């Protein structure tokens, strides 16, 4: 319930502490999971003090328990161990401190941790966080590389030395953070986000040497996996050795088996690139040289063609062809005219042979009446009728005689 107060009617500190204690006492016992960061077990003391920290966040709580509760697990837990505690919140009024009174402590075994990681892996995979189409390509030649690793660690040395051996001009932006323990996850997340915010950083490498399953647990933390998945800069995971597969390997844009492998895969080798450039230049030279030689041979062949060496020959050949065609045309036309002339002569001879004049020239005559009609029968003329007789050399007049002088048909 809210307490009514005002500047004129404040309540004392002790009353506030008592009220807070009353509210907390009404809370029930809870099961809490965390990592032990501090462990104080004084000789002869009946109470053991622990500090329990959230592996993913910078939050911790004090835990107290009776010695007989702690002695049950004293041989299997120590600082850095993950535990599950069944405890009830308590408020220490004199100092205003909140703590947990543990009634039972259970260590979290490796098998249980691996089972939880497998379940988390399935959950994140179902969200598409590990999908191949989300992977970002690495730049061919990064100008500035962000490196997240332990301070003065072998992983840092391997990455820097191998990268600079391959490409001496490469630059690094290094963030040294804890790579195991309770402080690892929040500081690695902060380092990745800080480097991702720098526009000049082309790629980020998160590196750590090998270790036990417990040592590599921070790199399977859900918050870290999501932070890497949300990064706009390509991230390379170089955690542990080849058999080690934290969840960071699955969400990263590239998984390197070791820190040394990360340096080799992120930074190109200057010697190899120079060799490749030389080979490409030689290949280009051969291609251009071959092209020029082919064109020279083609040009030489074109220049040696008769039409190029003596261009007027084409005109002369066409002139000869035209002359031959003209002569052929004249001969053809002459033959046609000769044939037509011969045919005309034969036709004329036949016409002449069939004409009346030719008949007259053979001694025949044509009798015509006064009106010019030809006499074909004796019955067509009368006695004493005057007719005109046409012969080959001219014509003359004749008179038809009497009946006794008439020529009858068949006479």
Tab-separated table of C-alpha atoms in Angstrom:
chain	number	residue	atom	x	y	z
A	1	UNK	CA	0.000	0.000	0.000
A	2	UNK	CA	1.155	3.515	-0.727
A	3	UNK	CA	2.167	5.642	2.248
A	4	UNK	CA	0.822	9.165	2.451
A	5	UNK	CA	3.645	11.645	3.066
A	6	UNK	CA	4.357	15.296	2.471
A	7	UNK	CA	7.160	17.757	3.182
A	8	UNK	CA	5.352	18.647	6.417
A	9	UNK	CA	4.735	15.021	7.443
A	10	UNK	CA	7.712	12.931	6.363
A	11	UNK	CA	8.447	9.507	7.747
A	12	UNK	CA	11.793	8.530	9.282
A	13	UNK	CA	14.395	6.357	7.523
A	14	UNK	CA	13.799	3.481	9.914
A	15	UNK	CA	10.102	3.463	9.079
A	16	UNK	CA	10.863	3.415	5.365
A	17	UNK	CA	13.282	0.525	5.841
A	18	UNK	CA	10.721	-1.313	7.945
A	19	UNK	CA	8.020	-0.853	5.306
A	20	UNK	CA	10.356	-2.104	2.537
A	21	UNK	CA	11.222	-5.104	4.684
A	22	UNK	CA	7.538	-5.839	5.200
A	23	UNK	CA	6.840	-5.740	1.473
A	24	UNK	CA	9.826	-8.012	0.704
A	25	UNK	CA	8.846	-10.476	3.459
A	26	UNK	CA	5.583	-11.047	1.652
A	27	UNK	CA	7.481	-12.322	-1.442
A	28	UNK	CA	7.755	-16.075	-1.747
A	29	UNK	CA	10.842	-18.204	-2.356
A	30	UNK	CA	12.117	-18.376	-5.976
A	31	UNK	CA	14.564	-20.456	-7.975
A	32	UNK	CA	17.359	-18.250	-9.288
A	33	UNK	CA	20.102	-19.091	-11.781
A	34	UNK	CA	23.374	-17.213	-11.975
A	35	UNK	CA	27.129	-17.361	-11.807
A	36	UNK	CA	29.096	-17.127	-8.586
A	37	UNK	CA	31.484	-14.188	-8.726
A	38	UNK	CA	32.477	-13.967	-5.065
A	39	UNK	CA	32.524	-16.625	-2.402
A	40	UNK	CA	33.261	-15.818	1.275
A	41	UNK	CA	33.457	-18.746	3.663
A	42	UNK	CA	35.108	-17.649	6.907
A	43	UNK	CA	36.485	-20.330	9.194
A	44	UNK	CA	34.164	-20.996	12.115
A	45	UNK	CA	31.399	-18.790	10.702
A	46	UNK	CA	27.976	-20.354	10.415
A	47	UNK	CA	26.961	-18.292	7.337
A	48	UNK	CA	28.487	-18.310	3.850
A	49	UNK	CA	28.284	-15.196	1.660
A	50	UNK	CA	28.073	-15.372	-2.127
A	51	UNK	CA	27.552	-12.912	-4.957
A	52	UNK	CA	25.350	-14.228	-7.741
A	53	UNK	CA	25.641	-12.467	-11.119
A	54	UNK	CA	23.541	-12.628	-14.272
A	55	UNK	CA	25.863	-13.870	-17.085
A	56	UNK	CA	24.165	-11.651	-19.689
A	57	UNK	CA	23.698	-8.403	-17.767
A	58	UNK	CA	25.697	-6.313	-15.313
A	59	UNK	CA	23.371	-7.232	-12.423
A	60	UNK	CA	24.252	-9.132	-9.257
A	61	UNK	CA	22.642	-10.027	-5.922
A	62	UNK	CA	24.069	-10.992	-2.551
A	63	UNK	CA	23.228	-14.500	-1.356
A	64	UNK	CA	23.627	-15.895	2.136
A	65	UNK	CA	23.182	-19.452	3.298
A	66	UNK	CA	23.924	-21.524	6.335
A	67	UNK	CA	27.123	-23.510	6.274
A	68	UNK	CA	25.298	-26.853	6.280
A	69	UNK	CA	23.478	-25.781	3.066
A	70	UNK	CA	26.736	-24.798	1.362
A	71	UNK	CA	28.707	-27.810	2.609
A	72	UNK	CA	26.473	-30.115	0.531
A	73	UNK	CA	27.904	-28.613	-2.704
A	74	UNK	CA	31.222	-27.210	-1.457
A	75	UNK	CA	33.216	-29.828	-3.351
A	76	UNK	CA	31.609	-29.153	-6.766
A	77	UNK	CA	31.196	-25.382	-6.912
A	78	UNK	CA	33.587	-22.466	-6.735
A	79	UNK	CA	33.875	-18.936	-8.035
A	80	UNK	CA	32.786	-18.804	-11.683
A	81	UNK	CA	30.474	-21.800	-11.383
A	82	UNK	CA	26.876	-21.641	-12.544
A	83	UNK	CA	24.325	-22.593	-9.923
A	84	UNK	CA	20.598	-22.705	-9.342
A	85	UNK	CA	19.576	-21.390	-5.923
A	86	UNK	CA	16.277	-21.801	-4.116
A	87	UNK	CA	16.110	-18.688	-1.973
A	88	UNK	CA	13.809	-16.182	-0.328
A	89	UNK	CA	14.410	-12.413	-0.636
A	90	UNK	CA	15.392	-10.755	2.652
A	91	UNK	CA	15.768	-7.116	3.642
A	92	UNK	CA	18.477	-6.147	6.141
A	93	UNK	CA	16.917	-3.046	7.681
A	94	UNK	CA	19.969	-1.598	9.518
A	95	UNK	CA	21.960	-1.253	6.291
A	96	UNK	CA	19.122	-1.139	3.790
A	97	UNK	CA	20.434	-4.145	1.855
A	98	UNK	CA	18.539	-6.735	-0.171
A	99	UNK	CA	19.856	-10.286	-0.260
A	100	UNK	CA	18.682	-13.807	-0.921
A	101	UNK	CA	18.600	-16.422	1.828
A	102	UNK	CA	19.425	-19.722	0.086
A	103	UNK	CA	17.810	-22.909	1.308
A	104	UNK	CA	19.250	-25.085	-1.458
A	105	UNK	CA	22.064	-24.740	-3.992
A	106	UNK	CA	22.362	-26.934	-7.074
A	107	UNK	CA	25.280	-26.806	-9.505
A	108	UNK	CA	24.402	-26.605	-13.185
A	109	UNK	CA	26.111	-29.524	-14.918
A	110	UNK	CA	27.680	-29.495	-18.363
A	111	UNK	CA	25.009	-31.810	-19.682
A	112	UNK	CA	22.261	-29.499	-18.543
A	113	UNK	CA	24.055	-26.488	-20.024
A	114	UNK	CA	24.451	-28.248	-23.364
A	115	UNK	CA	20.778	-29.212	-23.330
A	116	UNK	CA	19.812	-25.575	-22.731
A	117	UNK	CA	22.126	-24.447	-25.503
A	118	UNK	CA	20.558	-26.950	-27.885
A	119	UNK	CA	17.101	-25.661	-27.038
A	120	UNK	CA	18.280	-22.062	-27.489
A	121	UNK	CA	19.852	-23.055	-30.804
A	122	UNK	CA	16.525	-24.448	-32.048
A	123	UNK	CA	14.677	-21.330	-30.921
A	124	UNK	CA	17.064	-18.933	-32.643
A	125	UNK	CA	17.167	-21.082	-35.782
A	126	UNK	CA	13.352	-21.032	-35.930
A	127	UNK	CA	13.537	-17.219	-35.892
A	128	UNK	CA	15.810	-17.335	-38.942
A	129	UNK	CA	18.787	-15.893	-37.118
A	130	UNK	CA	21.139	-18.502	-38.612
A	131	UNK	CA	19.732	-18.371	-42.166
A	132	UNK	CA	22.283	-18.277	-44.973
A	133	UNK	CA	20.532	-15.402	-46.768
A	134	UNK	CA	21.225	-13.159	-43.759
A	135	UNK	CA	24.988	-13.594	-44.116
A	136	UNK	CA	26.782	-10.482	-45.306
A	137	UNK	CA	29.739	-10.796	-47.695
A	138	UNK	CA	33.174	-9.776	-46.441
A	139	UNK	CA	35.024	-6.956	-48.221
A	140	UNK	CA	37.871	-8.052	-50.469
A	141	UNK	CA	40.407	-5.717	-48.861
A	142	UNK	CA	39.269	-4.247	-45.528
A	143	UNK	CA	40.972	-0.978	-44.679
A	144	UNK	CA	40.165	-1.114	-40.955
A	145	UNK	CA	39.383	-4.305	-39.028
A	146	UNK	CA	37.694	-4.330	-35.646
A	147	UNK	CA	39.082	-6.955	-33.267
A	148	UNK	CA	37.381	-8.060	-30.043
A	149	UNK	CA	39.631	-10.296	-27.943
A	150	UNK	CA	41.261	-10.784	-24.576
A	151	UNK	CA	44.003	-8.451	-23.445
A	152	UNK	CA	47.521	-9.649	-24.434
A	153	UNK	CA	46.004	-12.960	-25.508
A	154	UNK	CA	47.386	-15.491	-27.963
A	155	UNK	CA	44.294	-14.930	-30.114
A	156	UNK	CA	45.082	-11.227	-30.446
A	157	UNK	CA	48.693	-11.952	-31.300
A	158	UNK	CA	47.767	-14.589	-33.896
A	159	UNK	CA	45.288	-12.327	-35.660
A	160	UNK	CA	47.520	-9.246	-35.723
A	161	UNK	CA	50.719	-11.031	-36.758
A	162	UNK	CA	49.143	-13.168	-39.473
A	163	UNK	CA	47.106	-10.301	-40.891
A	164	UNK	CA	50.078	-7.927	-41.049
A	165	UNK	CA	52.256	-10.640	-42.517
A	166	UNK	CA	49.728	-11.105	-45.309
A	167	UNK	CA	48.990	-7.396	-45.856
A	168	UNK	CA	51.347	-5.029	-44.009
A	169	UNK	CA	49.167	-1.954	-44.602
A	170	UNK	CA	46.111	-3.360	-42.808
A	171	UNK	CA	44.913	-1.424	-39.745
A	172	UNK	CA	43.130	-2.684	-36.614
A	173	UNK	CA	40.775	-1.176	-34.068
A	174	UNK	CA	41.250	-3.460	-31.059
A	175	UNK	CA	38.868	-3.783	-28.108
A	176	UNK	CA	40.291	-5.829	-25.222
A	177	UNK	CA	37.546	-7.419	-23.130
A	178	UNK	CA	37.159	-10.414	-20.810
A	179	UNK	CA	36.493	-13.507	-22.914
A	180	UNK	CA	35.268	-15.713	-20.063
A	181	UNK	CA	33.600	-15.237	-16.738
A	182	UNK	CA	30.682	-13.152	-15.618
A	183	UNK	CA	31.883	-9.905	-17.214
A	184	UNK	CA	32.503	-11.383	-20.665
A	185	UNK	CA	29.035	-11.175	-22.235
A	186	UNK	CA	28.160	-7.513	-21.532
A	187	UNK	CA	31.632	-6.276	-22.436
A	188	UNK	CA	31.832	-8.296	-25.656
A	189	UNK	CA	28.390	-6.997	-26.634
A	190	UNK	CA	29.457	-3.419	-25.885
A	191	UNK	CA	32.673	-3.834	-27.906
A	192	UNK	CA	30.830	-5.273	-30.922
A	193	UNK	CA	28.233	-2.509	-30.842
A	194	UNK	CA	30.910	0.163	-30.478
A	195	UNK	CA	32.885	-1.142	-33.455
A	196	UNK	CA	29.700	-1.592	-35.495
A	197	UNK	CA	28.906	2.079	-34.937
A	198	UNK	CA	32.242	3.168	-36.496
A	199	UNK	CA	31.626	3.691	-40.238
A	200	UNK	CA	35.309	3.176	-41.100
A	201	UNK	CA	35.362	-0.372	-39.681
A	202	UNK	CA	34.856	-2.801	-42.585
A	203	UNK	CA	34.708	-6.097	-40.691
A	204	UNK	CA	34.696	-7.241	-37.045
A	205	UNK	CA	36.555	-10.304	-35.723
A	206	UNK	CA	35.555	-11.800	-32.370
A	207	UNK	CA	38.475	-14.028	-31.338
A	208	UNK	CA	39.294	-16.303	-28.434
A	209	UNK	CA	41.562	-19.287	-27.963
A	210	UNK	CA	40.387	-22.750	-27.030
A	211	UNK	CA	38.922	-23.701	-23.674
A	212	UNK	CA	36.447	-25.883	-21.874
A	213	UNK	CA	32.729	-25.851	-22.499
A	214	UNK	CA	32.234	-23.617	-19.468
A	215	UNK	CA	34.901	-21.179	-20.700
A	216	UNK	CA	33.167	-20.795	-24.072
A	217	UNK	CA	29.661	-20.370	-22.665
A	218	UNK	CA	29.682	-16.554	-22.988
A	219	UNK	CA	29.862	-16.938	-26.790
A	220	UNK	CA	26.642	-18.944	-26.772
A	221	UNK	CA	24.749	-16.345	-24.754
A	222	UNK	CA	21.445	-15.324	-26.316
A	223	UNK	CA	22.032	-11.587	-25.882
A	224	UNK	CA	25.436	-11.766	-27.559
A	225	UNK	CA	24.063	-13.863	-30.427
A	226	UNK	CA	21.268	-11.366	-31.027
A	227	UNK	CA	23.669	-8.412	-30.844
A	228	UNK	CA	25.909	-9.973	-33.516
A	229	UNK	CA	22.876	-10.807	-35.649
A	230	UNK	CA	21.754	-7.170	-35.510
A	231	UNK	CA	25.185	-5.771	-36.493
A	232	UNK	CA	25.353	-3.994	-39.855
A	233	UNK	CA	29.090	-4.725	-40.194
A	234	UNK	CA	30.125	-8.258	-41.225
A	235	UNK	CA	31.235	-10.275	-38.180
A	236	UNK	CA	33.729	-13.142	-38.203
A	237	UNK	CA	33.651	-15.670	-35.366
A	238	UNK	CA	37.032	-17.120	-34.402
A	239	UNK	CA	36.262	-18.848	-31.111
A	240	UNK	CA	38.288	-21.801	-29.849
A	241	UNK	CA	39.503	-24.517	-32.173
A	242	UNK	CA	37.957	-26.613	-34.910
A	243	UNK	CA	35.745	-28.851	-32.677
A	244	UNK	CA	34.383	-25.860	-30.694
A	245	UNK	CA	31.044	-24.634	-32.034
A	246	UNK	CA	29.460	-21.908	-29.880
A	247	UNK	CA	26.257	-20.318	-31.144
A	248	UNK	CA	28.252	-17.258	-32.187
A	249	UNK	CA	29.675	-19.376	-35.032
A	250	UNK	CA	26.170	-19.921	-36.407
A	251	UNK	CA	25.035	-16.302	-36.380
A	252	UNK	CA	28.322	-14.797	-37.600
A	253	UNK	CA	28.706	-13.967	-41.279
A	254	UNK	CA	31.808	-16.152	-41.432
A	255	UNK	CA	33.063	-18.855	-39.111
A	256	UNK	CA	36.819	-19.286	-38.823
A	257	UNK	CA	38.221	-22.419	-37.219
A	258	UNK	CA	40.933	-20.494	-35.297
A	259	UNK	CA	42.060	-16.880	-34.865
A	260	UNK	CA	44.863	-17.571	-37.329
A	261	UNK	CA	42.347	-18.864	-39.856
A	262	UNK	CA	40.282	-15.698	-39.326
A	263	UNK	CA	43.255	-13.504	-40.261
A	264	UNK	CA	43.886	-15.571	-43.398
A	265	UNK	CA	40.273	-15.451	-44.514
A	266	UNK	CA	39.696	-11.760	-43.821
A	267	UNK	CA	42.953	-10.301	-45.157
A	268	UNK	CA	44.238	-11.228	-48.638
A	269	UNK	CA	47.866	-12.236	-49.055
A	270	UNK	CA	49.843	-9.465	-50.743
A	271	UNK	CA	52.229	-11.962	-52.361
A	272	UNK	CA	49.384	-14.016	-53.778
A	273	UNK	CA	47.618	-10.920	-55.045
A	274	UNK	CA	50.788	-9.617	-56.707
A	275	UNK	CA	51.276	-13.005	-58.361
A	276	UNK	CA	47.651	-12.994	-59.500
A	277	UNK	CA	48.030	-9.452	-60.870
A	278	UNK	CA	51.181	-10.451	-62.726
A	279	UNK	CA	49.453	-13.500	-64.191
A	280	UNK	CA	46.473	-11.401	-65.234
A	281	UNK	CA	48.744	-8.814	-66.843
A	282	UNK	CA	50.584	-11.536	-68.758
A	283	UNK	CA	47.293	-13.069	-69.801
A	284	UNK	CA	46.000	-9.681	-70.931
A	285	UNK	CA	49.234	-9.005	-72.841
A	286	UNK	CA	48.986	-12.367	-74.605
A	287	UNK	CA	45.362	-11.738	-75.466
A	288	UNK	CA	46.037	-8.244	-76.855
A	289	UNK	CA	49.169	-9.390	-78.675
A	290	UNK	CA	47.306	-12.301	-80.238
A	291	UNK	CA	44.484	-9.985	-81.290
A	292	UNK	CA	46.917	-7.501	-82.859
A	293	UNK	CA	48.749	-10.274	-84.707
A	294	UNK	CA	45.499	-11.680	-86.062
A	295	UNK	CA	44.449	-8.256	-87.242
A	296	UNK	CA	47.868	-7.687	-88.848
A	297	UNK	CA	47.617	-10.991	-90.696
A	298	UNK	CA	44.106	-10.135	-91.817
A	299	UNK	CA	45.242	-6.694	-92.988
A	300	UNK	CA	48.224	-8.167	-94.856
A	301	UNK	CA	45.963	-10.713	-96.542
A	302	UNK	CA	43.538	-7.950	-97.507
A	303	UNK	CA	46.350	-5.813	-98.921
A	304	UNK	CA	47.591	-8.741	-101.053
A	305	UNK	CA	44.216	-9.221	-102.692
A	306	UNK	CA	44.215	-8.236	-106.413
A	307	UNK	CA	41.325	-5.824	-105.940
A	308	UNK	CA	43.403	-3.838	-103.422
A	309	UNK	CA	46.707	-4.004	-105.293
A	310	UNK	CA	45.130	-3.076	-108.690
A	311	UNK	CA	41.687	-1.556	-108.050
A	312	UNK	CA	41.148	-0.615	-111.750
A	313	UNK	CA	41.121	-4.299	-112.594
A	314	UNK	CA	37.557	-4.495	-111.318
A	315	UNK	CA	36.535	-1.750	-113.769
A	316	UNK	CA	38.404	-3.454	-116.585
A	317	UNK	CA	36.742	-6.770	-115.850
A	318	UNK	CA	33.348	-5.094	-115.832
A	319	UNK	CA	34.244	-3.272	-119.069
A	320	UNK	CA	35.133	-6.563	-120.747
A	321	UNK	CA	31.899	-8.098	-119.495
A	322	UNK	CA	29.859	-5.153	-120.794
A	323	UNK	CA	31.642	-5.305	-124.205
A	324	UNK	CA	30.978	-9.029	-124.449
A	325	UNK	CA	27.342	-8.513	-123.530
A	326	UNK	CA	27.002	-5.748	-126.149
A	327	UNK	CA	28.529	-7.952	-128.848
A	328	UNK	CA	26.320	-10.833	-127.807
A	329	UNK	CA	23.319	-8.513	-127.923
A	330	UNK	CA	24.250	-7.303	-131.413
A	331	UNK	CA	24.725	-10.857	-132.682
A	332	UNK	CA	21.470	-11.946	-131.162
A	333	UNK	CA	19.609	-8.966	-132.631
A	334	UNK	CA	21.263	-9.566	-136.057
A	335	UNK	CA	20.210	-13.199	-136.018
A	336	UNK	CA	16.677	-12.169	-135.123
A	337	UNK	CA	16.593	-9.575	-137.907
A	338	UNK	CA	18.030	-12.037	-140.461
A	339	UNK	CA	15.483	-14.643	-139.498
A	340	UNK	CA	12.675	-12.086	-139.682
A	341	UNK	CA	13.926	-10.904	-143.114
A	342	UNK	CA	14.035	-14.474	-144.387
A	343	UNK	CA	10.571	-15.179	-143.096
A	344	UNK	CA	9.310	-11.944	-144.652
A	345	UNK	CA	10.878	-12.885	-148.018
A	346	UNK	CA	9.234	-16.316	-147.955
A	347	UNK	CA	5.929	-14.769	-146.991
A	348	UNK	CA	6.273	-12.188	-149.783
A	349	UNK	CA	7.064	-14.940	-152.279
A	350	UNK	CA	3.970	-16.845	-151.238
A	351	UNK	CA	1.863	-13.691	-151.415
A	352	UNK	CA	3.250	-12.850	-154.833
A	353	UNK	CA	2.690	-16.395	-156.033
A	354	UNK	CA	-0.910	-16.288	-154.927
A	355	UNK	CA	-1.634	-12.736	-156.211
A	356	UNK	CA	-3.856	-12.112	-159.327
A	357	UNK	CA	-0.988	-10.323	-161.039
A	358	UNK	CA	1.087	-13.457	-161.045
A	359	UNK	CA	-1.839	-15.280	-162.597
A	360	UNK	CA	-2.163	-12.627	-165.280
A	361	UNK	CA	1.566	-12.871	-166.040
A	362	UNK	CA	1.004	-16.485	-166.931
A	363	UNK	CA	-1.369	-15.382	-169.745
A	364	UNK	CA	-4.661	-15.205	-168.017
A	365	UNK	CA	-7.026	-12.209	-168.230
A	366	UNK	CA	-9.712	-10.836	-165.930
A	367	UNK	CA	-12.995	-9.597	-167.429
A	368	UNK	CA	-14.690	-6.832	-165.505
A	369	UNK	CA	-17.999	-5.126	-166.042
A	370	UNK	CA	-18.368	-1.417	-166.234
A	371	UNK	CA	-18.819	-1.271	-162.494
A	372	UNK	CA	-15.548	-3.168	-161.908
A	373	UNK	CA	-17.177	-6.476	-160.888
A	374	UNK	CA	-15.325	-9.534	-162.196
A	375	UNK	CA	-17.146	-11.793	-164.623
A	376	UNK	CA	-17.302	-15.347	-163.296
A	377	UNK	CA	-20.007	-16.875	-165.453
A	378	UNK	CA	-21.247	-16.394	-169.093
A	379	UNK	CA	-24.719	-15.847	-167.750
A	380	UNK	CA	-23.533	-12.666	-166.051
A	381	UNK	CA	-23.072	-10.856	-169.461
A	382	UNK	CA	-25.371	-10.103	-172.293
A	383	UNK	CA	-24.896	-9.868	-176.060
A	384	UNK	CA	-23.026	-6.886	-177.295
A	385	UNK	CA	-22.138	-5.940	-173.691
A	386	UNK	CA	-18.866	-4.065	-173.475
A	387	UNK	CA	-16.379	-5.475	-170.914
A	388	UNK	CA	-12.918	-4.510	-169.748
A	389	UNK	CA	-10.179	-7.111	-170.019
A	390	UNK	CA	-7.176	-6.891	-167.712
A	391	UNK	CA	-3.951	-8.594	-168.656
A	392	UNK	CA	-0.446	-8.537	-167.172
A	393	UNK	CA	0.696	-5.543	-169.272
A	394	UNK	CA	-2.497	-3.496	-169.054
A	395	UNK	CA	-6.174	-3.608	-170.078
A	396	UNK	CA	-8.408	-3.184	-173.124
A	397	UNK	CA	-12.095	-3.250	-173.955
A	398	UNK	CA	-13.951	-6.092	-175.572
A	399	UNK	CA	-17.535	-6.634	-176.728
A	400	UNK	CA	-19.561	-9.733	-176.250
A	401	UNK	CA	-20.572	-11.327	-179.568
A	402	UNK	CA	-23.882	-12.823	-180.648
A	403	UNK	CA	-25.358	-16.041	-179.469
A	404	UNK	CA	-23.675	-18.032	-182.128
A	405	UNK	CA	-20.332	-16.737	-181.065
A	406	UNK	CA	-20.817	-17.341	-177.340
A	407	UNK	CA	-18.607	-19.790	-175.492
A	408	UNK	CA	-20.603	-22.074	-173.451
A	409	UNK	CA	-19.339	-23.709	-170.312
A	410	UNK	CA	-17.196	-26.671	-170.958
A	411	UNK	CA	-16.344	-25.539	-174.586
